[in-house]
PDB file of C-alpha atoms in Angstrom:
ATOM      1  CA  GLN A  88      -0.140   0.280   0.007  1.00  0.00           C
ATOM      2  CA  VAL A  89       1.342   3.170  -1.287  1.00  0.00           C
ATOM      3  CA  ARG A  90       2.106   5.946   1.717  1.00  0.00           C
ATOM      4  CA  LEU A  91       2.955   9.352   2.047  1.00  0.00           C
ATOM      5  CA  VAL A  92       5.929   9.818   3.872  1.00  0.00           C
ATOM      6  CA  GLN A  93       7.064  13.408   4.855  1.00  0.00           C
ATOM      7  CA  SER A  94      10.380  14.970   6.351  1.00  0.00           C
ATOM      8  CA  GLY A  95      10.837  18.744   7.215  1.00  0.00           C
ATOM      9  CA  GLY A  96       9.333  20.339   9.497  1.00  0.00           C
ATOM     10  CA  GLY A  97      11.146  21.757  12.679  1.00  0.00           C
ATOM     11  CA  SER A  98      11.919  25.311  14.990  1.00  0.00           C
ATOM     12  CA  VAL A  99      11.230  28.275  13.715  1.00  0.00           C
ATOM     13  CA  GLN A 100      12.008  31.850  15.304  1.00  0.00           C
ATOM     14  CA  ASP A 101       9.581  33.955  14.666  1.00  0.00           C
ATOM     15  CA  GLY A 102      10.248  35.428  10.936  1.00  0.00           C
ATOM     16  CA  GLY A 103      12.074  32.275  10.519  1.00  0.00           C
ATOM     17  CA  SER A 104      11.464  30.181   7.284  1.00  0.00           C
ATOM     18  CA  LEU A 105      10.794  26.186   6.738  1.00  0.00           C
ATOM     19  CA  ARG A 106      10.551  23.377   3.998  1.00  0.00           C
ATOM     20  CA  LEU A 107       8.548  20.623   4.358  1.00  0.00           C
ATOM     21  CA  SER A 108       8.508  17.608   1.766  1.00  0.00           C
ATOM     22  CA  CYS A 109       5.992  14.820   1.589  1.00  0.00           C
ATOM     23  CA  ALA A 110       6.896  11.737  -1.496  1.00  0.00           C
ATOM     24  CA  ALA A 111       5.678   8.662  -2.145  1.00  0.00           C
ATOM     25  CA  SER A 112       6.866   5.535  -1.257  1.00  0.00           C
ATOM     26  CA  ASP A 113       6.556   3.537  -4.020  1.00  0.00           C
ATOM     27  CA  ASN A 114       7.715   6.261  -7.504  1.00  0.00           C
ATOM     28  CA  ASN A 115       4.962   5.105  -9.850  1.00  0.00           C
ATOM     29  CA  TYR A 116       2.022   6.957  -7.240  1.00  0.00           C
ATOM     30  CA  ARG A 117       0.749   9.704  -9.236  1.00  0.00           C
ATOM     31  CA  ARG A 118      -1.867  11.816  -8.312  1.00  0.00           C
ATOM     32  CA  ASP A 119      -3.089  14.420 -10.373  1.00  0.00           C
ATOM     33  CA  CYS A 120      -4.268  17.253  -6.735  1.00  0.00           C
ATOM     34  CA  MET A 121      -1.988  17.732  -4.204  1.00  0.00           C
ATOM     35  CA  ALA A 122      -2.611  19.028  -1.375  1.00  0.00           C
ATOM     36  CA  TRP A 123      -1.084  20.351   1.956  1.00  0.00           C
ATOM     37  CA  PHE A 124      -3.184  20.935   5.545  1.00  0.00           C
ATOM     38  CA  ARG A 125      -2.525  21.509   9.119  1.00  0.00           C
ATOM     39  CA  GLN A 126      -3.728  21.294  12.343  1.00  0.00           C
ATOM     40  CA  ALA A 127      -3.651  23.116  15.962  1.00  0.00           C
ATOM     41  CA  PRO A 128      -3.888  21.668  19.113  1.00  0.00           C
ATOM     42  CA  GLY A 129      -7.591  21.906  19.699  1.00  0.00           C
ATOM     43  CA  MET A 130      -8.484  22.915  16.367  1.00  0.00           C
ATOM     44  CA  GLU A 131      -9.594  21.277  13.173  1.00  0.00           C
ATOM     45  CA  ARG A 132      -7.637  20.517  10.477  1.00  0.00           C
ATOM     46  CA  GLU A 133      -6.911  23.599   7.892  1.00  0.00           C
ATOM     47  CA  TRP A 134      -6.097  23.897   4.395  1.00  0.00           C
ATOM     48  CA  VAL A 135      -3.545  24.932   3.443  1.00  0.00           C
ATOM     49  CA  ALA A 136      -2.724  24.752  -0.368  1.00  0.00           C
ATOM     50  CA  THR A 137      -3.272  23.002  -3.171  1.00  0.00           C
ATOM     51  CA  PHE A 138      -1.386  22.275  -6.868  1.00  0.00           C
ATOM     52  CA  SER A 139      -1.902  20.120  -9.460  1.00  0.00           C
ATOM     53  CA  HIS A 140      -0.049  20.158 -12.321  1.00  0.00           C
ATOM     54  CA  VAL A 141      -3.595  19.374 -14.313  1.00  0.00           C
ATOM     55  CA  ILE A 142      -4.682  22.969 -14.022  1.00  0.00           C
ATOM     56  CA  GLY A 143      -1.800  25.075 -13.326  1.00  0.00           C
ATOM     57  CA  PRO A 144      -1.704  28.202 -10.610  1.00  0.00           C
ATOM     58  CA  ALA A 145      -1.606  26.221  -6.916  1.00  0.00           C
ATOM     59  CA  ASN A 146      -4.084  27.937  -4.496  1.00  0.00           C
ATOM     60  CA  TYR A 147      -3.309  29.104  -1.266  1.00  0.00           C
ATOM     61  CA  ALA A 148      -4.893  29.827   2.428  1.00  0.00           C
ATOM     62  CA  ASP A 149      -5.601  33.642   2.855  1.00  0.00           C
ATOM     63  CA  SER A 150      -3.685  33.198   5.922  1.00  0.00           C
ATOM     64  CA  VAL A 151      -0.604  32.107   4.138  1.00  0.00           C
ATOM     65  CA  LYS A 152      -0.524  33.968   1.302  1.00  0.00           C
ATOM     66  CA  GLY A 153       1.926  35.396  -0.117  1.00  0.00           C
ATOM     67  CA  ARG A 154       4.229  33.860   2.925  1.00  0.00           C
ATOM     68  CA  PHE A 155       3.765  29.775   1.585  1.00  0.00           C
ATOM     69  CA  THR A 156       4.801  28.249  -1.118  1.00  0.00           C
ATOM     70  CA  ILE A 157       3.589  24.749  -2.703  1.00  0.00           C
ATOM     71  CA  SER A 158       5.709  22.845  -5.627  1.00  0.00           C
ATOM     72  CA  GLN A 159       6.175  19.428  -7.155  1.00  0.00           C
ATOM     73  CA  ASP A 160       8.937  17.488  -8.898  1.00  0.00           C
ATOM     74  CA  LYS A 161       9.286  13.869 -10.564  1.00  0.00           C
ATOM     75  CA  ASN A 162      10.258  13.519  -6.289  1.00  0.00           C
ATOM     76  CA  ALA A 163       8.138  14.991  -4.115  1.00  0.00           C
ATOM     77  CA  LEU A 164       5.294  17.528  -2.767  1.00  0.00           C
ATOM     78  CA  TYR A 165       7.465  21.017  -1.137  1.00  0.00           C
ATOM     79  CA  LEU A 166       5.404  23.629   1.201  1.00  0.00           C
ATOM     80  CA  ASP A 167       7.983  26.303   2.071  1.00  0.00           C
ATOM     81  CA  MET A 168       7.108  28.500   4.509  1.00  0.00           C
ATOM     82  CA  ASN A 169       8.614  31.669   4.553  1.00  0.00           C
ATOM     83  CA  ARG A 170       8.769  35.163   7.348  1.00  0.00           C
ATOM     84  CA  LEU A 171       6.691  32.022   9.466  1.00  0.00           C
ATOM     85  CA  LYS A 172       4.419  33.833  12.685  1.00  0.00           C
ATOM     86  CA  ILE A 173       3.250  31.771  16.106  1.00  0.00           C
ATOM     87  CA  ASP A 174      -0.135  31.191  14.760  1.00  0.00           C
ATOM     88  CA  ASP A 175       1.799  29.063  12.153  1.00  0.00           C
ATOM     89  CA  SER A 176       2.753  26.218  14.462  1.00  0.00           C
ATOM     90  CA  ALA A 177       0.729  23.578  14.128  1.00  0.00           C
ATOM     91  CA  MET A 178       0.986  19.474  13.070  1.00  0.00           C
ATOM     92  CA  TYR A 179       1.356  20.057   8.639  1.00  0.00           C
ATOM     93  CA  TYR A 180      -0.020  17.324   6.663  1.00  0.00           C
ATOM     94  CA  CYS A 181      -0.032  16.516   2.633  1.00  0.00           C
ATOM     95  CA  ALA A 182      -2.308  14.872   1.299  1.00  0.00           C
ATOM     96  CA  ALA A 183      -2.843  12.942  -2.404  1.00  0.00           C
ATOM     97  CA  ASP A 184      -6.109  12.455  -4.493  1.00  0.00           C
ATOM     98  CA  PHE A 185      -7.639  12.706  -8.295  1.00  0.00           C
ATOM     99  CA  VAL A 186      -7.742  15.703 -10.212  1.00  0.00           C
ATOM    100  CA  GLY A 187     -11.238  16.773  -8.374  1.00  0.00           C
ATOM    101  CA  ALA A 188     -10.123  17.423  -4.787  1.00  0.00           C
ATOM    102  CA  CYS A 189      -8.218  20.724  -6.530  1.00  0.00           C
ATOM    103  CA  ARG A 190     -11.774  22.261  -8.644  1.00  0.00           C
ATOM    104  CA  GLY A 191     -14.323  24.577  -7.648  1.00  0.00           C
ATOM    105  CA  SER A 192     -15.502  24.412  -4.674  1.00  0.00           C
ATOM    106  CA  SER A 193     -13.302  20.700  -3.788  1.00  0.00           C
ATOM    107  CA  ILE A 194     -10.445  23.179  -2.778  1.00  0.00           C
ATOM    108  CA  GLY A 195      -9.932  23.417   0.128  1.00  0.00           C
ATOM    109  CA  ASP A 196     -12.224  20.300   1.487  1.00  0.00           C
ATOM    110  CA  LYS A 197     -10.111  17.736   3.538  1.00  0.00           C
ATOM    111  CA  SER A 198     -12.779  15.191   2.904  1.00  0.00           C
ATOM    112  CA  ARG A 199     -11.390  14.867  -0.454  1.00  0.00           C
ATOM    113  CA  PHE A 200      -8.606  13.329   0.256  1.00  0.00           C
ATOM    114  CA  THR A 201      -7.736   9.970   1.005  1.00  0.00           C
ATOM    115  CA  LEU A 202      -4.087   9.448   1.365  1.00  0.00           C
ATOM    116  CA  TRP A 203      -2.260  11.110   4.049  1.00  0.00           C
ATOM    117  CA  GLY A 204       1.639  11.504   5.152  1.00  0.00           C
ATOM    118  CA  GLN A 205       1.928  10.763   8.917  1.00  0.00           C
ATOM    119  CA  GLY A 206       2.449  14.984  10.143  1.00  0.00           C
ATOM    120  CA  SER A 207       5.412  17.356  10.959  1.00  0.00           C
ATOM    121  CA  GLN A 208       5.492  19.408  13.364  1.00  0.00           C
ATOM    122  CA  VAL A 209       6.402  22.836  13.272  1.00  0.00           C
ATOM    123  CA  THR A 210       7.036  25.313  15.922  1.00  0.00           C
ATOM    124  CA  VAL A 211       7.021  28.883  15.708  1.00  0.00           C
ATOM    125  CA  SER A 212       8.520  30.584  18.770  1.00  0.00           C
ATOM    126  CA  SER A 213       9.209  35.247  19.394  1.00  0.00           C
TER     127      SER A 213
END
């Protein structure tokens, strides 16, 4: 069974940068919609960014727009996080599904995603 394996994350000071990576355990695995979500303690899992190489431009939650960048190459999915804020502290999860999860009203809907990474902790301190 294919798994999404995450790496990266850690602790950083307010204003710093981190990169998250997410790779499929099977190199032949392909899904046309990839996304990042995050979940802070006691909070719902919230959408961060979505990318589909089929559709084109990425979509971002307003809270991270201009600071975070989602990208993908043949090896992995990435989330580059710049100008991090304390409110960005959370467990971050990558997710994958078919292209429909990246279209229209489905954007940001975590229930559309069937495959998830194990999570990467991001902690931003003052």
